[in-house]
Short mmCIF file of C-alpha atoms in Angstrom, two decimals:
data_model
loop_
_atom_site.label_atom_id
_atom_site.label_comp_id
_atom_site.label_asym_id
_atom_site.label_seq_id
_atom_site.Cartn_x
_atom_site.Cartn_y
_atom_site.Cartn_z
CA ILE O 1161 0.00 0.00 0.00
CA GLU O 1162 2.82 2.41 0.90
CA THR O 1163 4.51 1.85 -2.45
CA ALA O 1164 1.23 2.41 -4.29
CA MET O 1165 0.69 5.65 -2.40
CA TRP O 1166 4.08 6.98 -3.50
CA ASP O 1167 3.16 6.11 -7.09
CA ILE O 1168 -0.18 7.94 -6.76
CA VAL O 1169 1.41 11.06 -5.26
CA GLY O 1170 4.12 11.08 -7.91
CA LYS O 1171 1.58 10.89 -10.71
CA ALA O 1172 -0.61 13.54 -9.08
CA THR O 1173 2.33 15.96 -8.83
CA ASN O 1174 3.91 14.90 -12.13
CA GLN O 1175 7.15 13.95 -10.35
CA PRO O 1176 9.23 10.77 -10.17
CA VAL O 1177 9.17 9.32 -6.68
CA TYR O 1178 12.89 9.98 -6.16
CA ASN O 1179 12.20 13.72 -6.42
CA LEU O 1180 9.58 13.42 -3.70
CA LEU O 1181 12.21 11.75 -1.52
CA GLY O 1182 14.61 14.68 -1.81
CA GLY O 1183 16.18 14.26 -5.22
CA PRO O 1184 18.65 11.77 -6.70
CA VAL O 1185 22.36 11.62 -5.92
CA ARG O 1186 23.07 9.45 -8.99
CA LYS O 1187 21.68 9.09 -12.50
CA LYS O 1188 21.73 5.31 -12.71
CA ILE O 1189 21.56 2.32 -10.39
CA ARG O 1190 24.09 -0.49 -10.50
CA VAL O 1191 22.63 -4.01 -10.43
CA TYR O 1192 24.00 -7.52 -10.13
CA ALA O 1193 22.62 -10.62 -11.82
CA ASN O 1194 21.16 -13.35 -9.61
CA GLY O 1195 19.23 -16.56 -10.19
CA TRP O 1196 21.48 -17.62 -13.07
CA TYR O 1197 22.99 -20.71 -11.39
CA TYR O 1198 19.94 -22.52 -9.97
CA LYS O 1199 20.08 -26.33 -9.82
CA MET O 1200 23.70 -26.39 -10.95
CA THR O 1201 26.26 -28.57 -9.20
CA GLU O 1202 29.31 -28.73 -11.47
CA PRO O 1203 31.98 -26.00 -11.72
CA ALA O 1204 31.92 -26.00 -15.53
CA ASP O 1205 28.16 -25.34 -15.56
CA TYR O 1206 28.56 -22.42 -13.17
CA ALA O 1207 31.36 -21.02 -15.32
CA ARG O 1208 29.36 -21.17 -18.55
CA ALA O 1209 26.32 -19.57 -16.94
CA ALA O 1210 28.45 -16.82 -15.41
CA GLU O 1211 29.94 -16.04 -18.81
CA LYS O 1212 26.44 -15.60 -20.22
CA CYS O 1213 25.70 -12.99 -17.55
CA ILE O 1214 28.78 -11.04 -18.60
CA GLU O 1215 27.75 -11.30 -22.24
CA MET O 1216 24.46 -9.65 -21.18
CA GLY O 1217 26.43 -6.68 -19.89
CA PHE O 1218 26.44 -7.32 -16.15
CA THR O 1219 29.56 -6.30 -14.26
CA ALA O 1220 28.53 -8.09 -11.07
CA ILE O 1221 26.96 -11.47 -10.34
CA LYS O 1222 25.76 -13.15 -7.16
CA MET O 1223 25.91 -16.83 -6.39
CA ASP O 1224 25.80 -19.45 -3.66
CA PRO O 1225 28.90 -21.60 -4.21
CA VAL O 1226 27.55 -24.45 -2.06
CA SER O 1227 25.16 -26.76 -3.88
CA GLY O 1228 23.04 -29.46 -2.32
CA PRO O 1229 20.80 -29.46 0.76
CA TRP O 1230 21.39 -26.75 3.35
CA ARG O 1231 23.08 -27.51 6.65
CA ASN O 1232 25.07 -25.73 9.36
CA TYR O 1233 28.21 -27.76 8.78
CA LEU O 1234 29.70 -28.94 5.50
CA SER O 1235 31.81 -31.98 4.81
CA ARG O 1236 35.36 -31.41 3.61
CA ALA O 1237 34.27 -32.69 0.19
CA GLU O 1238 31.50 -30.09 0.07
CA GLU O 1239 33.99 -27.40 1.06
CA ARG O 1240 36.39 -28.40 -1.70
CA LYS O 1241 33.58 -28.52 -4.25
CA SER O 1242 32.47 -25.01 -3.36
CA VAL O 1243 36.03 -23.74 -3.76
CA GLU O 1244 36.23 -25.42 -7.17
CA VAL O 1245 32.95 -23.77 -8.18
CA LEU O 1246 34.14 -20.34 -7.12
CA ARG O 1247 37.51 -20.83 -8.81
CA ALA O 1248 35.81 -21.83 -12.07
CA VAL O 1249 33.56 -18.76 -12.00
CA ARG O 1250 36.42 -16.39 -11.23
CA GLU O 1251 38.52 -17.85 -14.05
CA ALA O 1252 35.55 -17.60 -16.42
CA VAL O 1253 34.65 -13.96 -15.73
CA GLY O 1254 38.11 -12.55 -15.09
CA PRO O 1255 39.42 -10.25 -12.36
CA ASP O 1256 37.29 -7.18 -13.12
CA ILE O 1257 33.84 -8.70 -12.53
CA ASP O 1258 32.47 -8.47 -9.00
CA ILE O 1259 31.37 -11.80 -7.53
CA LEU O 1260 28.94 -11.56 -4.63
CA LEU O 1261 28.51 -14.60 -2.38
CA ASP O 1262 25.28 -15.54 -0.60
CA LEU O 1263 25.37 -18.31 2.01
CA HIS O 1264 21.65 -17.97 2.80
CA ARG O 1265 22.00 -17.80 6.61
CA ARG O 1266 22.65 -21.49 6.92
CA LEU O 1267 26.18 -21.82 8.35
CA SER O 1268 27.42 -22.08 11.89
CA PRO O 1269 29.78 -19.23 12.83
CA MET O 1270 32.76 -21.58 12.87
CA HIS O 1271 32.04 -22.82 9.38
CA ALA O 1272 31.23 -19.37 8.04
CA ILE O 1273 34.67 -18.19 9.16
CA ARG O 1274 36.38 -21.25 7.71
CA LEU O 1275 34.72 -20.83 4.30
CA ALA O 1276 35.46 -17.10 4.19
CA ASP O 1277 39.15 -17.89 4.62
CA LEU O 1278 38.98 -20.43 1.78
CA TYR O 1279 37.15 -18.01 -0.52
CA GLU O 1280 39.29 -14.95 0.12
CA GLU O 1281 41.76 -15.61 -2.70
CA PHE O 1282 38.93 -15.16 -5.22
CA GLU O 1283 38.26 -11.61 -3.97
CA PRO O 1284 34.49 -11.75 -3.44
CA TYR O 1285 32.76 -8.38 -3.44
CA TYR O 1286 30.88 -9.37 -0.30
CA TYR O 1287 29.80 -12.29 1.91
CA GLU O 1288 26.04 -12.29 2.44
CA GLU O 1289 24.11 -13.86 5.32
CA PRO O 1290 26.81 -16.25 6.60
CA CYS O 1291 24.63 -17.19 9.59
CA MET O 1292 21.21 -16.44 11.05
CA TRP O 1293 20.97 -12.72 11.69
CA GLU O 1294 18.87 -13.27 14.81
CA ASN O 1295 22.08 -14.21 16.66
CA VAL O 1296 23.62 -10.77 16.35
CA GLU O 1297 26.59 -11.63 18.56
CA ALA O 1298 27.51 -14.59 16.34
CA LEU O 1299 27.24 -12.45 13.22
CA ALA O 1300 29.46 -9.80 14.83
CA ASP O 1301 32.01 -12.49 15.72
CA ILE O 1302 32.10 -13.62 12.09
CA LYS O 1303 32.59 -10.06 10.86
CA ALA O 1304 35.44 -9.51 13.33
CA SER O 1305 37.13 -12.75 12.26
CA ILE O 1306 37.21 -12.43 8.46
CA ARG O 1307 38.37 -9.96 5.82
CA LEU O 1308 35.36 -10.25 3.50
CA PRO O 1309 32.61 -7.62 3.86
CA VAL O 1310 29.66 -9.14 5.74
CA VAL O 1311 26.09 -8.47 4.58
CA THR O 1312 22.79 -9.06 6.36
CA GLY O 1313 19.27 -7.67 6.43
CA GLU O 1314 17.05 -9.17 3.73
CA ALA O 1315 14.66 -10.64 6.31
CA ILE O 1316 14.80 -7.77 8.82
CA TYR O 1317 11.79 -5.50 9.26
CA ALA O 1318 11.95 -1.76 9.93
CA LYS O 1319 14.53 0.50 11.51
CA THR O 1320 14.05 -1.12 14.90
CA GLY O 1321 15.15 -4.44 13.44
CA PHE O 1322 18.37 -2.98 12.08
CA ARG O 1323 19.30 -1.14 15.27
CA PRO O 1324 21.02 -4.13 16.97
CA ILE O 1325 22.89 -4.98 13.76
CA LEU O 1326 24.39 -1.50 13.67
CA GLN O 1327 24.96 -1.20 17.41
CA HIS O 1328 26.83 -4.52 17.55
CA ASN O 1329 28.91 -3.69 14.45
CA ALA O 1330 27.62 -6.93 12.92
CA ALA O 1331 27.67 -5.96 9.23
CA ASP O 1332 29.67 -3.94 6.74
CA ILE O 1333 26.72 -3.77 4.36
CA ILE O 1334 22.97 -4.16 4.93
CA ASN O 1335 20.48 -5.41 2.35
CA PRO O 1336 16.92 -4.47 3.37
CA ASP O 1337 14.18 -5.44 0.92
CA VAL O 1338 11.65 -2.73 0.04
CA ALA O 1339 8.86 -5.33 -0.09
CA SER O 1340 9.47 -6.60 3.44
CA CYS O 1341 11.30 -3.90 5.42
CA GLY O 1342 8.39 -1.45 5.52
CA GLY O 1343 8.33 0.27 2.14
CA ILE O 1344 10.11 3.00 0.22
CA LEU O 1345 10.39 5.58 2.99
CA GLU O 1346 11.43 2.98 5.55
CA LEU O 1347 14.15 1.73 3.20
CA LYS O 1348 15.44 5.28 2.76
CA GLU O 1349 15.44 5.86 6.52
CA ILE O 1350 17.18 2.55 7.23
CA ALA O 1351 19.92 3.60 4.82
CA ALA O 1352 20.21 6.97 6.55
CA MET O 1353 20.45 5.24 9.92
CA ALA O 1354 23.32 3.07 8.62
CA GLU O 1355 25.29 5.95 7.13
CA PRO O 1356 26.95 7.29 10.33
CA PHE O 1357 28.08 3.72 11.09
CA PHE O 1358 29.93 3.67 7.72
CA VAL O 1359 27.63 0.82 6.66
CA ALA O 1360 26.77 0.63 2.96
CA VAL O 1361 23.41 -0.45 1.51
CA SER O 1362 22.83 -3.10 -1.15
CA PRO O 1363 19.03 -3.48 -1.29
CA HIS O 1364 17.73 -7.01 -1.61
CA ASN O 1365 15.19 -7.42 -4.42
CA TYR O 1366 14.00 -10.97 -4.77
CA ASN O 1367 10.35 -10.07 -5.18
CA SER O 1368 10.07 -8.80 -8.75
CA THR O 1369 11.60 -7.11 -11.76
CA THR O 1370 8.59 -4.79 -11.89
CA LEU O 1371 7.04 -3.00 -8.89
CA ALA O 1372 9.56 -3.95 -6.20
CA LEU O 1373 12.47 -3.25 -8.53
CA ALA O 1374 11.08 0.17 -9.46
CA ALA O 1375 10.50 1.02 -5.80
CA THR O 1376 14.05 -0.06 -4.99
CA VAL O 1377 15.48 2.04 -7.82
CA HIS O 1378 13.73 5.19 -6.59
CA ALA O 1379 14.83 4.65 -2.99
CA SER O 1380 18.39 3.80 -4.06
CA ALA O 1381 18.61 6.96 -6.13
CA VAL O 1382 18.54 9.12 -2.99
CA MET O 1383 20.91 7.03 -0.80
CA PRO O 1384 24.48 8.37 -0.51
CA ASN O 1385 25.63 4.99 0.86
CA PHE O 1386 24.00 2.83 -1.84
CA ILE O 1387 26.38 0.49 -3.69
CA ILE O 1388 24.44 -2.07 -5.76
CA THR O 1389 21.06 -3.84 -5.92
CA GLU O 1390 19.66 -7.14 -7.13
CA TYR O 1391 18.23 -8.19 -10.49
CA PHE O 1392 16.74 -11.67 -10.85
CA LEU O 1393 17.14 -13.08 -14.33
CA PRO O 1394 14.47 -15.83 -13.94
CA PHE O 1395 11.80 -13.14 -13.46
CA VAL O 1396 12.56 -11.12 -16.59
CA GLU O 1397 10.26 -12.97 -18.99
CA LEU O 1398 7.27 -12.75 -16.66
CA GLY O 1399 8.10 -9.14 -15.85
CA LYS O 1400 7.93 -8.15 -19.49
CA GLU O 1401 4.59 -9.91 -19.82
CA VAL O 1402 2.92 -8.01 -16.99
CA CYS O 1403 4.80 -4.71 -17.21
CA PRO O 1404 4.98 -3.17 -20.71
CA ASN O 1405 7.50 -0.51 -19.63
CA MET O 1406 9.63 -2.59 -17.27
CA LEU O 1407 12.91 -0.97 -16.24
CA GLU O 1408 15.76 -2.29 -18.38
CA VAL O 1409 19.36 -3.09 -17.56
CA LYS O 1410 22.07 -1.66 -19.81
CA ASP O 1411 25.74 -2.42 -19.20
CA GLY O 1412 24.99 -3.45 -15.64
CA TYR O 1413 22.96 -0.35 -14.73
CA ILE O 1414 19.35 0.85 -14.72
CA ASP O 1415 18.83 4.47 -15.72
CA LEU O 1416 16.55 6.41 -13.42
CA PRO O 1417 13.04 6.56 -14.91
CA THR O 1418 11.82 10.06 -15.70
CA ALA O 1419 8.07 9.37 -15.84
CA PRO O 1420 5.90 10.42 -12.89
CA GLY O 1421 5.44 8.08 -9.95
CA LEU O 1422 7.37 4.83 -10.09
CA GLY O 1423 7.70 5.17 -13.86
CA ILE O 1424 6.15 1.82 -14.73
CA ASP O 1425 2.67 0.38 -15.34
CA LEU O 1426 1.16 -3.04 -14.70
CA ASP O 1427 -1.07 -4.95 -17.10
CA GLU O 1428 -3.57 -6.29 -14.57
CA GLU O 1429 -5.19 -8.65 -17.06
CA ALA O 1430 -1.83 -10.24 -17.79
CA LEU O 1431 -1.04 -10.37 -14.08
CA ALA O 1432 -4.34 -12.15 -13.33
CA LYS O 1433 -3.17 -15.06 -15.47
CA HIS O 1434 -0.53 -15.84 -12.86
CA PRO O 1435 -2.20 -16.57 -9.49
CA GLY O 1436 -0.07 -16.76 -6.38
CA LYS O 1437 1.76 -19.94 -5.45
CA GLN O 1438 3.19 -21.36 -2.26
CA PHE O 1439 6.83 -20.33 -1.92
CA PRO O 1440 9.08 -23.41 -2.24
CA LEU O 1441 10.37 -24.86 1.00
CA ARG O 1442 14.03 -24.37 1.79
CA ASN O 1443 16.30 -27.14 0.56
CA LEU O 1444 17.14 -28.40 4.04
CA ARG O 1445 19.16 -31.52 4.68
CA HIS O 1446 17.21 -34.58 5.83
CA PRO O 1447 18.44 -37.80 7.46
CA ALA O 1448 18.40 -39.56 4.09
CA ASP O 1449 20.94 -37.04 2.81
CA GLU O 1450 23.50 -38.07 5.43
CA GLY O 1451 24.45 -41.20 3.54
CA PRO O 1452 23.86 -44.93 3.99
#
């Protein structure tokens, strides 16, 4: 509702939302490609898929190097496989492409630290959600023990949720999601709250390449401490179907829209053809996955 209200006010005043928020500090928004590696297990497959992202013009890609069911502790074989995957991707894309790592909050602190040390030679841009953010002390311990920038925040709601993260110095970068943190203004204010802590903002954007992406772009335009946001490749085809003027990526960036409001429109008839579905369950490890 909050996002829709910003769109309404922008259209009523003939202004893009970012002007209503105080005016942009940049003309374009950097994005990274995500969702390009799903269901892959072999290093060569990751490498080929990463190359395709670069051919599309992206200068940054995000990935989870650990395939298979999620667990707090990995076997040594799983560790080695993840290193091979990351090595293959780095060799495929070269030294100038930023590789962002997402561990999806599943590791124990000990294992998060161990993997960060193994991954450091590949110069990841950042290390997202190494453990559950609810244990702020554990997250702070991880941050203090590794050299990779630690990211958290995609599942945190509102400024009050981010306060302990900042007070405990538990992250170098936060990634609030406009669709779950409280909306456009809340995202802007969370970023402002992080700024005096020298914490950067990389907004999470799993929810769409249409409304949520547009809302994120407008909020990001006014953040001095913004660095990069998310673009999910698997959602592009559907996005184009339901949004005739969907924001487009060019050379790894999205230009700020100049139309009033959010700068996009939804085809509600097309959208009605895609009813909601249950979100897939996390790929957790079960007893049968532990071996014979």
